[in-house]
Amino acid sequence: MTQLVLIRHGQASFGAANYDRLSETGERQARLVGRHLAAAGQHFDVMLAGDLQRQQRTAELVNAGYEKAPAIHTDPAFNEYDADAIFAAYTPRVFEENPELGAARDQLKTDRRLFQKVFEQVTRHWLAGTAHDHDGCESWQAFKARVQTALARLRNEYPRDARIGLCSSGGPIAISIATATGAPDDKAIELNWSIYNAAVAELRSTRDGWRMLGFNDIAALRAAGDDSLVTFR
């Protein structure tokens, strides 16, 4: 059966001018995951990644743990949703509903806890399909369909015994897990919030679709004995 190992990218550069670049911690996380998977005998016939910088760099560093690593193939279907567009669409409504959050809006890019509070409110509106005036915002349903279509394509494009590595982001990984387990949309959003940086999940194909075998594994980070490596954002 096809094995799909999903690896969330290492920590990105929250608060920096270029969020999409891995932080120093993110680089270390990705290297550790690659070494851990290689030491465990987990090999890949193909390595996939979205085309975001943090996804591509994570794939490069995971591959660096192997003496013989497969080439990295880019599949933008596994890109993360555009958080900036979603924020632009829904933060006016969130700030109107929660004036205390609106009063602290200038701290959004430096305060992780405040960002998460606003993010949870924003994504609930996104999930509900609340009307907005921002043309560049991909809907939740379109995002989910994009990822699910790509998952189905993997089952058809690769041999049944293929071992596929995929470096992606919290959103596509959450959709993948929800698809495999039949979790509803609100649970998929909660999964998205709970995925560690550089966490590993595993799916295997069945006659009916994908089945989850593992989720949110950070054994590679725990083994390093450094709590600063355990991050969500």
mmCIF file of C-alpha atoms in Angstrom:
data_model
loop_
_atom_site.group_PDB
_atom_site.id
_atom_site.type_symbol
_atom_site.label_atom_id
_atom_site.label_comp_id
_atom_site.label_asym_id
_atom_site.label_seq_id
_atom_site.Cartn_x
_atom_site.Cartn_y
_atom_site.Cartn_z
ATOM 1 C CA MET A 1 0.000 0.000 0.000
ATOM 2 C CA THR A 2 1.156 3.540 -0.698
ATOM 3 C CA GLN A 3 2.691 5.216 2.337
ATOM 4 C CA LEU A 4 2.454 8.994 2.676
ATOM 5 C CA VAL A 5 4.606 10.663 5.325
ATOM 6 C CA LEU A 6 3.568 14.266 5.922
ATOM 7 C CA ILE A 7 6.116 16.577 7.526
ATOM 8 C CA ARG A 8 5.124 20.054 8.640
ATOM 9 C CA HIS A 9 7.707 22.695 7.837
ATOM 10 C CA GLY A 10 10.092 23.882 10.526
ATOM 11 C CA GLN A 11 9.388 27.060 12.437
ATOM 12 C CA ALA A 12 9.002 30.035 10.108
ATOM 13 C CA SER A 13 10.119 33.600 10.845
ATOM 14 C CA PHE A 14 7.144 34.973 12.777
ATOM 15 C CA GLY A 15 7.272 38.762 12.992
ATOM 16 C CA ALA A 16 10.029 39.108 10.377
ATOM 17 C CA ALA A 17 9.695 40.903 7.054
ATOM 18 C CA ASN A 18 9.770 37.503 5.323
ATOM 19 C CA TYR A 19 7.674 35.070 7.361
ATOM 20 C CA ASP A 20 8.152 32.369 4.715
ATOM 21 C CA ARG A 21 11.827 31.816 5.611
ATOM 22 C CA LEU A 22 12.710 29.184 8.229
ATOM 23 C CA SER A 23 14.028 30.563 11.494
ATOM 24 C CA GLU A 24 17.258 29.183 12.965
ATOM 25 C CA THR A 25 15.110 26.910 15.110
ATOM 26 C CA GLY A 26 13.154 25.834 12.023
ATOM 27 C CA GLU A 27 16.336 24.902 10.194
ATOM 28 C CA ARG A 28 17.483 22.817 13.142
ATOM 29 C CA GLN A 29 14.089 21.109 13.454
ATOM 30 C CA ALA A 30 14.067 20.077 9.803
ATOM 31 C CA ARG A 31 17.611 18.694 9.958
ATOM 32 C CA LEU A 32 16.765 16.649 13.052
ATOM 33 C CA VAL A 33 13.678 15.158 11.412
ATOM 34 C CA GLY A 34 15.655 14.094 8.354
ATOM 35 C CA ARG A 35 18.348 12.444 10.443
ATOM 36 C CA HIS A 36 15.747 10.732 12.631
ATOM 37 C CA LEU A 37 13.785 9.322 9.700
ATOM 38 C CA ALA A 38 16.952 8.111 7.981
ATOM 39 C CA ALA A 39 18.212 6.439 11.174
ATOM 40 C CA ALA A 40 14.846 4.719 11.550
ATOM 41 C CA GLY A 41 15.175 3.255 8.052
ATOM 42 C CA GLN A 42 12.369 5.393 6.659
ATOM 43 C CA HIS A 43 13.247 5.869 2.999
ATOM 44 C CA PHE A 44 11.276 7.648 0.294
ATOM 45 C CA ASP A 45 10.797 6.933 -3.382
ATOM 46 C CA VAL A 46 9.789 10.548 -3.946
ATOM 47 C CA MET A 47 9.900 13.749 -1.922
ATOM 48 C CA LEU A 48 7.185 16.327 -2.544
ATOM 49 C CA ALA A 49 6.792 19.864 -1.253
ATOM 50 C CA GLY A 50 4.600 22.842 -1.895
ATOM 51 C CA ASP A 51 6.299 25.769 -3.580
ATOM 52 C CA LEU A 52 6.468 27.990 -0.490
ATOM 53 C CA GLN A 53 9.998 28.781 0.664
ATOM 54 C CA ARG A 54 9.534 27.251 4.133
ATOM 55 C CA GLN A 55 8.192 24.030 2.606
ATOM 56 C CA GLN A 56 10.948 23.732 0.010
ATOM 57 C CA ARG A 57 13.696 24.442 2.551
ATOM 58 C CA THR A 58 12.284 21.873 4.957
ATOM 59 C CA ALA A 59 12.325 19.264 2.196
ATOM 60 C CA GLU A 60 15.961 20.119 1.404
ATOM 61 C CA LEU A 61 17.012 19.745 5.031
ATOM 62 C CA VAL A 62 15.070 16.506 5.513
ATOM 63 C CA ASN A 63 16.736 15.128 2.394
ATOM 64 C CA ALA A 64 20.126 16.158 3.790
ATOM 65 C CA GLY A 65 19.757 13.417 6.396
ATOM 66 C CA TYR A 66 20.012 10.748 3.695
ATOM 67 C CA GLU A 67 23.030 9.503 1.778
ATOM 68 C CA LYS A 68 20.777 8.924 -1.224
ATOM 69 C CA ALA A 69 17.744 11.150 -1.242
ATOM 70 C CA PRO A 70 15.140 11.452 -4.000
ATOM 71 C CA ALA A 71 14.767 14.644 -5.978
ATOM 72 C CA ILE A 72 12.250 17.140 -4.622
ATOM 73 C CA HIS A 73 9.145 17.536 -6.767
ATOM 74 C CA THR A 74 7.060 20.670 -6.307
ATOM 75 C CA ASP A 75 3.287 20.449 -6.008
ATOM 76 C CA PRO A 76 1.638 23.809 -5.222
ATOM 77 C CA ALA A 77 -1.622 22.023 -4.424
ATOM 78 C CA PHE A 78 -0.068 21.398 -1.002
ATOM 79 C CA ASN A 79 0.647 25.080 -0.380
ATOM 80 C CA GLU A 80 -0.747 26.587 2.789
ATOM 81 C CA TYR A 81 -3.799 28.831 2.555
ATOM 82 C CA ASP A 82 -3.004 32.530 2.190
ATOM 83 C CA ALA A 83 -3.276 33.732 5.792
ATOM 84 C CA ASP A 84 -2.682 37.360 4.795
ATOM 85 C CA ALA A 85 -5.667 37.265 2.435
ATOM 86 C CA ILE A 86 -7.868 35.590 5.050
ATOM 87 C CA PHE A 87 -6.858 38.173 7.640
ATOM 88 C CA ALA A 88 -7.569 40.991 5.215
ATOM 89 C CA ALA A 89 -11.000 39.528 4.540
ATOM 90 C CA TYR A 90 -12.094 38.919 8.110
ATOM 91 C CA THR A 91 -10.134 40.998 10.641
ATOM 92 C CA PRO A 92 -12.424 44.049 10.199
ATOM 93 C CA ARG A 93 -15.359 41.920 11.331
ATOM 94 C CA VAL A 94 -13.355 40.267 14.124
ATOM 95 C CA PHE A 95 -12.179 43.625 15.463
ATOM 96 C CA GLU A 96 -15.724 44.958 15.309
ATOM 97 C CA GLU A 97 -16.978 41.969 17.287
ATOM 98 C CA ASN A 98 -14.011 42.012 19.704
ATOM 99 C CA PRO A 99 -12.937 45.636 20.355
ATOM 100 C CA GLU A 100 -10.265 44.523 22.820
ATOM 101 C CA LEU A 101 -8.525 42.617 20.032
ATOM 102 C CA GLY A 102 -8.841 45.529 17.652
ATOM 103 C CA ALA A 103 -7.219 47.826 20.203
ATOM 104 C CA ALA A 104 -4.105 45.627 20.158
ATOM 105 C CA ARG A 105 -3.962 45.127 16.388
ATOM 106 C CA ASP A 106 -0.496 46.702 16.100
ATOM 107 C CA GLN A 107 0.939 43.795 18.119
ATOM 108 C CA LEU A 108 -0.373 41.047 15.837
ATOM 109 C CA LYS A 109 2.977 40.366 14.165
ATOM 110 C CA THR A 110 4.981 40.270 17.395
ATOM 111 C CA ASP A 111 2.650 38.705 19.985
ATOM 112 C CA ARG A 112 2.057 35.003 19.238
ATOM 113 C CA ARG A 113 -0.770 34.656 21.767
ATOM 114 C CA LEU A 114 -2.642 37.655 20.425
ATOM 115 C CA PHE A 115 -2.119 36.411 16.867
ATOM 116 C CA GLN A 116 -3.590 33.029 17.806
ATOM 117 C CA LYS A 117 -6.659 34.615 19.435
ATOM 118 C CA VAL A 118 -7.363 36.690 16.340
ATOM 119 C CA PHE A 119 -6.493 33.780 14.049
ATOM 120 C CA GLU A 120 -9.068 31.530 15.735
ATOM 121 C CA GLN A 121 -11.798 34.130 15.276
ATOM 122 C CA VAL A 122 -10.780 34.807 11.681
ATOM 123 C CA THR A 123 -10.710 31.135 10.702
ATOM 124 C CA ARG A 124 -14.149 30.523 12.212
ATOM 125 C CA HIS A 125 -15.561 33.145 9.863
ATOM 126 C CA TRP A 126 -13.566 31.615 7.004
ATOM 127 C CA LEU A 127 -14.919 28.167 7.802
ATOM 128 C CA ALA A 128 -18.482 29.492 7.955
ATOM 129 C CA GLY A 129 -18.101 31.244 4.603
ATOM 130 C CA THR A 130 -18.952 34.643 6.087
ATOM 131 C CA ALA A 131 -19.345 37.257 3.365
ATOM 132 C CA HIS A 132 -16.434 39.675 2.851
ATOM 133 C CA ASP A 133 -15.143 42.193 0.318
ATOM 134 C CA HIS A 134 -11.668 40.771 -0.337
ATOM 135 C CA ASP A 135 -11.403 39.268 -3.840
ATOM 136 C CA GLY A 136 -8.124 37.385 -3.258
ATOM 137 C CA CYS A 137 -9.323 35.145 -0.425
ATOM 138 C CA GLU A 138 -9.559 31.437 -1.269
ATOM 139 C CA SER A 139 -12.631 29.991 0.412
ATOM 140 C CA TRP A 140 -12.373 27.181 2.941
ATOM 141 C CA GLN A 141 -14.283 24.859 0.636
ATOM 142 C CA ALA A 142 -11.952 25.651 -2.285
ATOM 143 C CA PHE A 143 -8.896 25.102 -0.096
ATOM 144 C CA LYS A 144 -10.208 21.778 1.176
ATOM 145 C CA ALA A 145 -11.082 20.627 -2.339
ATOM 146 C CA ARG A 146 -7.606 21.607 -3.587
ATOM 147 C CA VAL A 147 -5.884 19.436 -0.990
ATOM 148 C CA GLN A 148 -8.283 16.516 -1.276
ATOM 149 C CA THR A 149 -7.944 16.470 -5.054
ATOM 150 C CA ALA A 150 -4.160 16.356 -4.684
ATOM 151 C CA LEU A 151 -4.400 13.511 -2.158
ATOM 152 C CA ALA A 152 -6.546 11.498 -4.550
ATOM 153 C CA ARG A 153 -4.066 12.193 -7.334
ATOM 154 C CA LEU A 154 -1.209 10.750 -5.264
ATOM 155 C CA ARG A 155 -3.064 7.445 -4.980
ATOM 156 C CA ASN A 156 -3.444 7.307 -8.757
ATOM 157 C CA GLU A 157 -0.055 8.606 -9.919
ATOM 158 C CA TYR A 158 2.288 6.444 -7.859
ATOM 159 C CA PRO A 159 2.684 2.665 -7.549
ATOM 160 C CA ARG A 160 0.720 0.989 -4.785
ATOM 161 C CA ASP A 161 3.903 0.288 -2.798
ATOM 162 C CA ALA A 162 5.357 3.815 -3.177
ATOM 163 C CA ARG A 163 6.763 5.613 -0.136
ATOM 164 C CA ILE A 164 6.094 9.330 -0.496
ATOM 165 C CA GLY A 165 7.482 12.119 1.664
ATOM 166 C CA LEU A 166 5.561 15.393 1.660
ATOM 167 C CA CYS A 167 6.762 18.629 3.276
ATOM 168 C CA SER A 168 3.792 20.916 3.674
ATOM 169 C CA SER A 169 2.053 23.131 6.233
ATOM 170 C CA GLY A 170 -0.475 22.841 9.034
ATOM 171 C CA GLY A 171 -3.532 23.493 6.899
ATOM 172 C CA PRO A 172 -2.961 20.854 4.192
ATOM 173 C CA ILE A 173 -1.813 18.330 6.797
ATOM 174 C CA ALA A 174 -4.944 18.960 8.882
ATOM 175 C CA ILE A 175 -7.125 18.477 5.785
ATOM 176 C CA SER A 176 -5.251 15.253 5.014
ATOM 177 C CA ILE A 177 -5.803 13.877 8.519
ATOM 178 C CA ALA A 178 -9.446 14.941 8.539
ATOM 179 C CA THR A 179 -9.956 13.292 5.147
ATOM 180 C CA ALA A 180 -8.421 10.038 6.376
ATOM 181 C CA THR A 181 -10.425 9.993 9.620
ATOM 182 C CA GLY A 182 -13.707 11.498 8.478
ATOM 183 C CA ALA A 183 -13.364 14.435 10.883
ATOM 184 C CA PRO A 184 -15.718 17.368 10.230
ATOM 185 C CA ASP A 185 -14.503 20.794 9.162
ATOM 186 C CA ASP A 186 -14.486 22.316 12.660
ATOM 187 C CA LYS A 187 -12.237 19.496 13.869
ATOM 188 C CA ALA A 188 -9.938 19.989 10.887
ATOM 189 C CA ILE A 189 -9.423 23.597 11.986
ATOM 190 C CA GLU A 190 -8.627 22.422 15.525
ATOM 191 C CA LEU A 191 -6.134 19.932 14.118
ATOM 192 C CA ASN A 192 -4.475 22.765 12.215
ATOM 193 C CA TRP A 193 -3.929 24.682 15.454
ATOM 194 C CA SER A 194 -2.442 21.652 17.219
ATOM 195 C CA ILE A 195 0.265 20.554 14.758
ATOM 196 C CA TYR A 196 3.841 21.079 15.936
ATOM 197 C CA ASN A 197 6.492 22.505 13.652
ATOM 198 C CA ALA A 198 8.384 19.630 11.985
ATOM 199 C CA ALA A 199 5.839 17.089 13.232
ATOM 200 C CA VAL A 200 5.440 13.858 11.266
ATOM 201 C CA ALA A 201 2.146 12.202 10.327
ATOM 202 C CA GLU A 202 1.606 9.011 8.341
ATOM 203 C CA LEU A 203 -1.163 7.861 6.032
ATOM 204 C CA ARG A 204 -1.525 4.683 4.024
ATOM 205 C CA SER A 205 -3.792 4.104 1.082
ATOM 206 C CA THR A 206 -6.581 1.565 1.243
ATOM 207 C CA ARG A 207 -9.138 0.404 -1.242
ATOM 208 C CA ASP A 208 -11.440 3.208 -0.076
ATOM 209 C CA GLY A 209 -8.985 6.051 0.427
ATOM 210 C CA TRP A 210 -6.412 7.050 3.022
ATOM 211 C CA ARG A 211 -6.063 5.684 6.555
ATOM 212 C CA MET A 212 -4.204 7.499 9.332
ATOM 213 C CA LEU A 213 -1.421 5.543 11.036
ATOM 214 C CA GLY A 214 0.272 8.345 12.957
ATOM 215 C CA PHE A 215 -0.067 12.028 13.776
ATOM 216 C CA ASN A 216 1.958 14.885 15.311
ATOM 217 C CA ASP A 217 5.068 12.810 16.013
ATOM 218 C CA ILE A 218 7.966 14.946 17.273
ATOM 219 C CA ALA A 219 10.190 12.149 18.560
ATOM 220 C CA ALA A 220 13.085 13.616 16.570
ATOM 221 C CA LEU A 221 12.783 16.898 18.475
ATOM 222 C CA ARG A 222 12.192 15.344 21.878
ATOM 223 C CA ALA A 223 15.299 13.210 21.493
ATOM 224 C CA ALA A 224 17.416 16.353 21.158
ATOM 225 C CA GLY A 225 16.621 17.239 24.773
ATOM 226 C CA ASP A 226 15.972 20.911 23.996
ATOM 227 C CA ASP A 227 12.487 22.207 24.851
ATOM 228 C CA SER A 228 13.008 25.271 22.649
ATOM 229 C CA LEU A 229 12.664 22.965 19.622
ATOM 230 C CA VAL A 230 9.024 22.199 20.482
ATOM 231 C CA THR A 231 7.055 24.967 18.775
ATOM 232 C CA PHE A 232 3.736 25.534 17.068
ATOM 233 C CA ARG A 233 4.503 28.808 15.275
#
